[in-house]
Amino acid sequence: MAETEEKTETAAPTSRQVAAARDFVKRHGKPSRAVVENIGRAGARVVLVGADGALGDVIVASTEAGEALVEAVEDLEPAEWDSETVKATKIGAEHRRRMAGK
């Protein structure tokens, strides 16, 4: 029974997470895409790909919360890492430096 209660608590994104995703869509265009990825005990990462190709992310408590986040944000479409989504990304030099830890 505790497992059921835990899933209920983590099935909804926080208002701050929803606001971050809405802000991303506002800044990077409509429609934006969202790929929900399980990252283990830490929860899930919702990778955002803007209409302009920008990347962002929001960390949530579970994949269920990630899916609920996508549903809660207008103009945010669920996606997978298929060729269309990958082609839509534009990774600039600044983002590459950050990923390299520089």
CSV table of N, CA and C in Angstrom, one decimal:
chain,number,residue,atom,x,y,z
A,1,MET,N,0.8,-1.2,0.0
A,1,MET,CA,0.0,0.0,0.0
A,1,MET,C,0.9,1.3,0.0
A,2,ALA,N,2.0,1.2,0.6
A,2,ALA,CA,2.9,2.4,0.7
A,2,ALA,C,3.4,2.8,-0.7
A,3,GLU,N,3.6,1.7,-1.6
A,3,GLU,CA,4.0,2.0,-2.9
A,3,GLU,C,2.9,2.8,-3.7
A,4,THR,N,1.7,2.4,-3.5
A,4,THR,CA,0.6,3.2,-4.2
A,4,THR,C,0.5,4.6,-3.7
A,5,GLU,N,0.7,4.8,-2.4
A,5,GLU,CA,0.7,6.2,-1.9
A,5,GLU,C,1.9,7.0,-2.4
A,6,GLU,N,3.1,6.4,-2.5
A,6,GLU,CA,4.2,7.1,-3.1
A,6,GLU,C,4.0,7.5,-4.5
A,7,LYS,N,3.4,6.6,-5.3
A,7,LYS,CA,3.2,7.0,-6.7
A,7,LYS,C,2.2,8.1,-6.8
A,8,THR,N,1.2,8.1,-6.0
A,8,THR,CA,0.2,9.2,-6.0
A,8,THR,C,0.9,10.6,-5.7
A,9,GLU,N,1.8,10.6,-4.7
A,9,GLU,CA,2.5,11.8,-4.3
A,9,GLU,C,3.4,12.3,-5.4
A,10,THR,N,4.0,11.4,-6.2
A,10,THR,CA,5.0,11.8,-7.3
A,10,THR,C,4.4,11.9,-8.6
A,11,ALA,N,3.1,11.7,-8.8
A,11,ALA,CA,2.4,11.6,-10.1
A,11,ALA,C,2.1,13.0,-10.7
A,12,ALA,N,2.3,14.1,-9.9
A,12,ALA,CA,1.9,15.4,-10.3
A,12,ALA,C,3.2,16.3,-10.3
A,13,PRO,N,3.4,17.1,-11.3
A,13,PRO,CA,4.5,18.0,-11.3
A,13,PRO,C,4.2,19.2,-10.3
A,14,THR,N,5.2,19.9,-9.8
A,14,THR,CA,5.0,21.0,-9.0
A,14,THR,C,4.6,22.2,-9.8
A,15,SER,N,4.1,23.2,-9.2
A,15,SER,CA,3.7,24.4,-10.0
A,15,SER,C,5.0,25.1,-10.5
A,16,ARG,N,6.1,25.0,-9.8
A,16,ARG,CA,7.3,25.5,-10.3
A,16,ARG,C,7.8,24.8,-11.5
A,17,GLN,N,7.7,23.5,-11.6
A,17,GLN,CA,8.1,22.7,-12.8
A,17,GLN,C,7.2,23.1,-14.0
A,18,VAL,N,5.9,23.2,-13.8
A,18,VAL,CA,5.0,23.6,-14.8
A,18,VAL,C,5.4,25.0,-15.3
A,19,ALA,N,5.6,25.9,-14.4
A,19,ALA,CA,6.0,27.3,-14.8
A,19,ALA,C,7.3,27.3,-15.6
A,20,ALA,N,8.3,26.5,-15.3
A,20,ALA,CA,9.5,26.4,-16.0
A,20,ALA,C,9.3,25.9,-17.4
A,21,ALA,N,8.5,24.9,-17.6
A,21,ALA,CA,8.2,24.4,-18.9
A,21,ALA,C,7.4,25.4,-19.7
A,22,ARG,N,6.4,26.1,-19.1
A,22,ARG,CA,5.7,27.1,-19.9
A,22,ARG,C,6.6,28.2,-20.3
A,23,ASP,N,7.5,28.6,-19.4
A,23,ASP,CA,8.4,29.7,-19.8
A,23,ASP,C,9.3,29.3,-21.0
A,24,PHE,N,9.8,28.0,-21.0
A,24,PHE,CA,10.6,27.5,-22.1
A,24,PHE,C,9.8,27.6,-23.4
A,25,VAL,N,8.6,27.2,-23.4
A,25,VAL,CA,7.7,27.2,-24.6
A,25,VAL,C,7.5,28.7,-25.0
A,26,LYS,N,7.3,29.6,-24.1
A,26,LYS,CA,7.1,31.0,-24.4
A,26,LYS,C,8.4,31.6,-25.1
A,27,ARG,N,9.6,31.2,-24.5
A,27,ARG,CA,10.8,31.7,-25.0
A,27,ARG,C,11.3,31.1,-26.3
A,28,HIS,N,11.0,29.8,-26.5
A,28,HIS,CA,11.6,29.1,-27.6
A,28,HIS,C,10.6,28.6,-28.7
A,29,GLY,N,9.3,29.0,-28.6
A,29,GLY,CA,8.4,28.8,-29.7
A,29,GLY,C,7.5,27.6,-29.6
A,30,LYS,N,6.4,27.7,-30.4
A,30,LYS,CA,5.4,26.7,-30.4
A,30,LYS,C,5.4,26.0,-31.7
A,31,PRO,N,5.1,24.7,-31.8
A,31,PRO,CA,5.1,23.9,-30.6
A,31,PRO,C,6.5,23.5,-30.2
A,32,SER,N,6.6,23.2,-28.9
A,32,SER,CA,7.9,22.6,-28.4
A,32,SER,C,7.6,21.1,-28.1
A,33,ARG,N,8.7,20.4,-28.0
A,33,ARG,CA,8.6,18.9,-27.8
A,33,ARG,C,9.1,18.6,-26.4
A,34,ALA,N,8.7,17.5,-25.9
A,34,ALA,CA,9.1,17.0,-24.6
A,34,ALA,C,9.4,15.5,-24.6
A,35,VAL,N,10.6,15.1,-24.2
A,35,VAL,CA,10.9,13.7,-24.1
A,35,VAL,C,11.1,13.4,-22.7
A,36,VAL,N,10.3,12.4,-22.1
A,36,VAL,CA,10.4,12.1,-20.7
A,36,VAL,C,11.3,10.9,-20.6
A,37,GLU,N,12.4,11.0,-19.8
A,37,GLU,CA,13.4,10.0,-19.6
A,37,GLU,C,13.5,9.6,-18.1
A,38,ASN,N,13.4,8.3,-17.9
A,38,ASN,CA,13.6,7.8,-16.5
A,38,ASN,C,15.0,7.9,-16.1
A,39,ILE,N,15.3,8.5,-15.0
A,39,ILE,CA,16.7,8.6,-14.5
A,39,ILE,C,16.9,7.9,-13.1
A,40,GLY,N,16.1,6.9,-12.9
A,40,GLY,CA,16.2,6.0,-11.8
A,40,GLY,C,15.6,6.6,-10.5
A,41,ARG,N,16.3,6.5,-9.4
A,41,ARG,CA,15.7,6.9,-8.1
A,41,ARG,C,15.5,8.4,-8.1
A,42,ALA,N,16.3,9.2,-8.9
A,42,ALA,CA,16.2,10.6,-8.9
A,42,ALA,C,14.9,11.1,-9.6
A,43,GLY,N,14.2,10.2,-10.3
A,43,GLY,CA,13.0,10.6,-10.9
A,43,GLY,C,13.0,10.5,-12.4
A,44,ALA,N,12.7,11.6,-13.1
A,44,ALA,CA,12.7,11.6,-14.5
A,44,ALA,C,13.1,13.0,-15.0
A,45,ARG,N,13.7,13.0,-16.2
A,45,ARG,CA,14.1,14.2,-16.8
A,45,ARG,C,13.2,14.5,-18.0
A,46,VAL,N,12.6,15.6,-18.1
A,46,VAL,CA,11.8,16.0,-19.2
A,46,VAL,C,12.7,16.9,-20.1
A,47,VAL,N,13.2,16.4,-21.2
A,47,VAL,CA,14.0,17.1,-22.1
A,47,VAL,C,13.1,17.9,-23.0
A,48,LEU,N,13.3,19.2,-23.1
A,48,LEU,CA,12.5,20.1,-23.9
A,48,LEU,C,13.3,20.5,-25.1
A,49,VAL,N,12.6,20.5,-26.3
A,49,VAL,CA,13.2,20.9,-27.5
A,49,VAL,C,12.3,22.0,-28.1
A,50,GLY,N,12.8,23.2,-28.1
A,50,GLY,CA,11.9,24.3,-28.6
A,50,GLY,C,11.8,24.3,-30.1
A,51,ALA,N,10.8,25.1,-30.6
A,51,ALA,CA,10.6,25.2,-32.0
A,51,ALA,C,11.8,25.8,-32.7
A,52,ASP,N,12.6,26.6,-32.0
A,52,ASP,CA,13.8,27.2,-32.5
A,52,ASP,C,15.0,26.2,-32.4
A,53,GLY,N,14.8,25.0,-31.8
A,53,GLY,CA,15.9,24.0,-31.7
A,53,GLY,C,16.6,24.1,-30.4
A,54,ALA,N,16.3,25.0,-29.5
A,54,ALA,CA,16.9,25.1,-28.2
A,54,ALA,C,16.6,23.9,-27.3
A,55,LEU,N,17.5,23.6,-26.5
A,55,LEU,CA,17.3,22.5,-25.5
A,55,LEU,C,17.2,23.0,-24.1
A,56,GLY,N,16.3,22.3,-23.3
A,56,GLY,CA,16.2,22.6,-21.9
A,56,GLY,C,15.7,21.4,-21.2
A,57,ASP,N,15.6,21.4,-19.9
A,57,ASP,CA,15.1,20.3,-19.2
A,57,ASP,C,14.5,20.7,-17.9
A,58,VAL,N,13.6,19.8,-17.4
A,58,VAL,CA,13.0,19.9,-16.1
A,58,VAL,C,13.1,18.5,-15.4
A,59,ILE,N,13.6,18.5,-14.2
A,59,ILE,CA,13.7,17.2,-13.4
A,59,ILE,C,12.4,17.1,-12.6
A,60,VAL,N,11.7,16.0,-12.7
A,60,VAL,CA,10.5,15.7,-11.9
A,60,VAL,C,10.7,14.5,-11.1
A,61,ALA,N,9.8,14.2,-10.2
A,61,ALA,CA,9.9,13.1,-9.3
A,61,ALA,C,9.7,11.7,-9.9
A,62,SER,N,9.0,11.6,-11.0
A,62,SER,CA,8.7,10.3,-11.7
A,62,SER,C,8.4,10.5,-13.1
A,63,THR,N,8.4,9.4,-13.9
A,63,THR,CA,8.0,9.5,-15.3
A,63,THR,C,6.5,9.9,-15.4
A,64,GLU,N,5.7,9.4,-14.4
A,64,GLU,CA,4.3,9.8,-14.4
A,64,GLU,C,4.2,11.3,-14.2
A,65,ALA,N,5.0,11.9,-13.4
A,65,ALA,CA,5.0,13.4,-13.2
A,65,ALA,C,5.4,14.1,-14.5
A,66,GLY,N,6.4,13.5,-15.2
A,66,GLY,CA,6.8,14.0,-16.4
A,66,GLY,C,5.8,14.0,-17.5
A,67,GLU,N,5.0,12.9,-17.6
A,67,GLU,CA,3.9,12.8,-18.5
A,67,GLU,C,2.8,13.8,-18.2
A,68,ALA,N,2.6,14.0,-16.9
A,68,ALA,CA,1.6,15.0,-16.4
A,68,ALA,C,2.0,16.4,-16.7
A,69,LEU,N,3.3,16.6,-16.6
A,69,LEU,CA,3.8,18.0,-17.0
A,69,LEU,C,3.6,18.3,-18.4
A,70,VAL,N,3.9,17.3,-19.3
A,70,VAL,CA,3.7,17.5,-20.7
A,70,VAL,C,2.2,17.8,-21.0
A,71,GLU,N,1.3,17.1,-20.4
A,71,GLU,CA,-0.1,17.3,-20.6
A,71,GLU,C,-0.6,18.7,-20.0
A,72,ALA,N,0.1,19.2,-19.0
A,72,ALA,CA,-0.3,20.4,-18.3
A,72,ALA,C,0.1,21.7,-19.1
A,73,VAL,N,1.1,21.6,-20.0
A,73,VAL,CA,1.6,22.7,-20.7
A,73,VAL,C,1.1,22.8,-22.1
A,74,GLU,N,0.3,23.8,-22.4
A,74,GLU,CA,-0.2,24.0,-23.7
A,74,GLU,C,1.0,24.2,-24.7
A,75,ASP,N,0.9,23.7,-25.9
A,75,ASP,CA,1.9,23.8,-27.0
A,75,ASP,C,3.1,23.0,-26.7
A,76,LEU,N,3.1,22.1,-25.7
A,76,LEU,CA,4.2,21.2,-25.4
A,76,LEU,C,3.7,19.8,-25.8
A,77,GLU,N,4.4,19.2,-26.9
A,77,GLU,CA,4.0,17.9,-27.4
A,77,GLU,C,4.9,16.8,-26.9
A,78,PRO,N,4.3,15.7,-26.6
A,78,PRO,CA,5.1,14.5,-26.2
A,78,PRO,C,5.9,14.0,-27.4
A,79,ALA,N,7.1,13.6,-27.2
A,79,ALA,CA,8.0,13.2,-28.3
A,79,ALA,C,8.9,12.0,-27.8
A,80,GLU,N,9.6,11.4,-28.7
A,80,GLU,CA,10.6,10.4,-28.5
A,80,GLU,C,11.8,10.9,-29.2
A,81,TRP,N,12.9,10.2,-28.9
A,81,TRP,CA,14.2,10.5,-29.6
A,81,TRP,C,14.2,9.9,-31.0
A,82,ASP,N,13.2,10.2,-31.8
A,82,ASP,CA,13.2,9.7,-33.2
A,82,ASP,C,14.0,10.7,-34.1
A,83,SER,N,14.1,10.4,-35.4
A,83,SER,CA,14.9,11.2,-36.2
A,83,SER,C,14.3,12.6,-36.4
A,84,GLU,N,13.0,12.8,-36.3
A,84,GLU,CA,12.4,14.1,-36.4
A,84,GLU,C,12.8,15.0,-35.2
A,85,THR,N,12.7,14.4,-34.0
A,85,THR,CA,13.1,15.2,-32.8
A,85,THR,C,14.5,15.6,-32.8
A,86,VAL,N,15.4,14.6,-33.2
A,86,VAL,CA,16.8,14.8,-33.2
A,86,VAL,C,17.2,15.9,-34.2
A,87,LYS,N,16.5,15.9,-35.4
A,87,LYS,CA,16.8,16.9,-36.4
A,87,LYS,C,16.3,18.3,-36.0
A,88,ALA,N,15.4,18.3,-35.1
A,88,ALA,CA,14.8,19.6,-34.6
A,88,ALA,C,15.7,20.3,-33.6
A,89,THR,N,16.7,19.6,-33.1
A,89,THR,CA,17.6,20.2,-32.1
A,89,THR,C,18.7,21.0,-32.7
A,90,LYS,N,19.1,22.1,-32.1
A,90,LYS,CA,20.2,22.9,-32.6
A,90,LYS,C,21.1,23.1,-31.4
A,91,ILE,N,22.2,22.4,-31.3
A,91,ILE,CA,23.1,22.5,-30.2
A,91,ILE,C,24.2,23.5,-30.6
A,92,GLY,N,24.3,24.6,-29.9
A,92,GLY,CA,25.3,25.6,-30.2
A,92,GLY,C,26.5,25.4,-29.4
A,93,ALA,N,27.5,26.3,-29.7
A,93,ALA,CA,28.8,26.2,-29.1
A,93,ALA,C,28.7,26.4,-27.6
A,94,GLU,N,27.9,27.3,-27.1
A,94,GLU,CA,27.7,27.6,-25.7
A,94,GLU,C,27.2,26.4,-25.0
A,95,HIS,N,26.2,25.7,-25.5
A,95,HIS,CA,25.6,24.5,-24.9
A,95,HIS,C,26.7,23.4,-24.9
A,96,ARG,N,27.4,23.2,-25.9
A,96,ARG,CA,28.5,22.2,-25.9
A,96,ARG,C,29.5,22.5,-24.8
A,97,ARG,N,29.9,23.7,-24.6
A,97,ARG,CA,30.9,24.1,-23.6
A,97,ARG,C,30.3,23.7,-22.2
A,98,ARG,N,29.0,24.0,-22.0
A,98,ARG,CA,28.4,23.7,-20.7
A,98,ARG,C,28.4,22.2,-20.5
A,99,MET,N,28.0,21.4,-21.5
A,99,MET,CA,28.0,20.0,-21.4
A,99,MET,C,29.4,19.4,-21.1
A,100,ALA,N,30.4,20.1,-21.6
A,100,ALA,CA,31.8,19.7,-21.3
A,100,ALA,C,32.3,20.1,-20.0
A,101,GLY,N,31.5,20.9,-19.3
A,101,GLY,CA,31.9,21.4,-18.0
A,101,GLY,C,32.9,22.6,-18.0
A,102,LYS,N,32.9,23.3,-19.1
A,102,LYS,CA,33.8,24.4,-19.2
A,102,LYS,C,33.1,25.8,-19.0
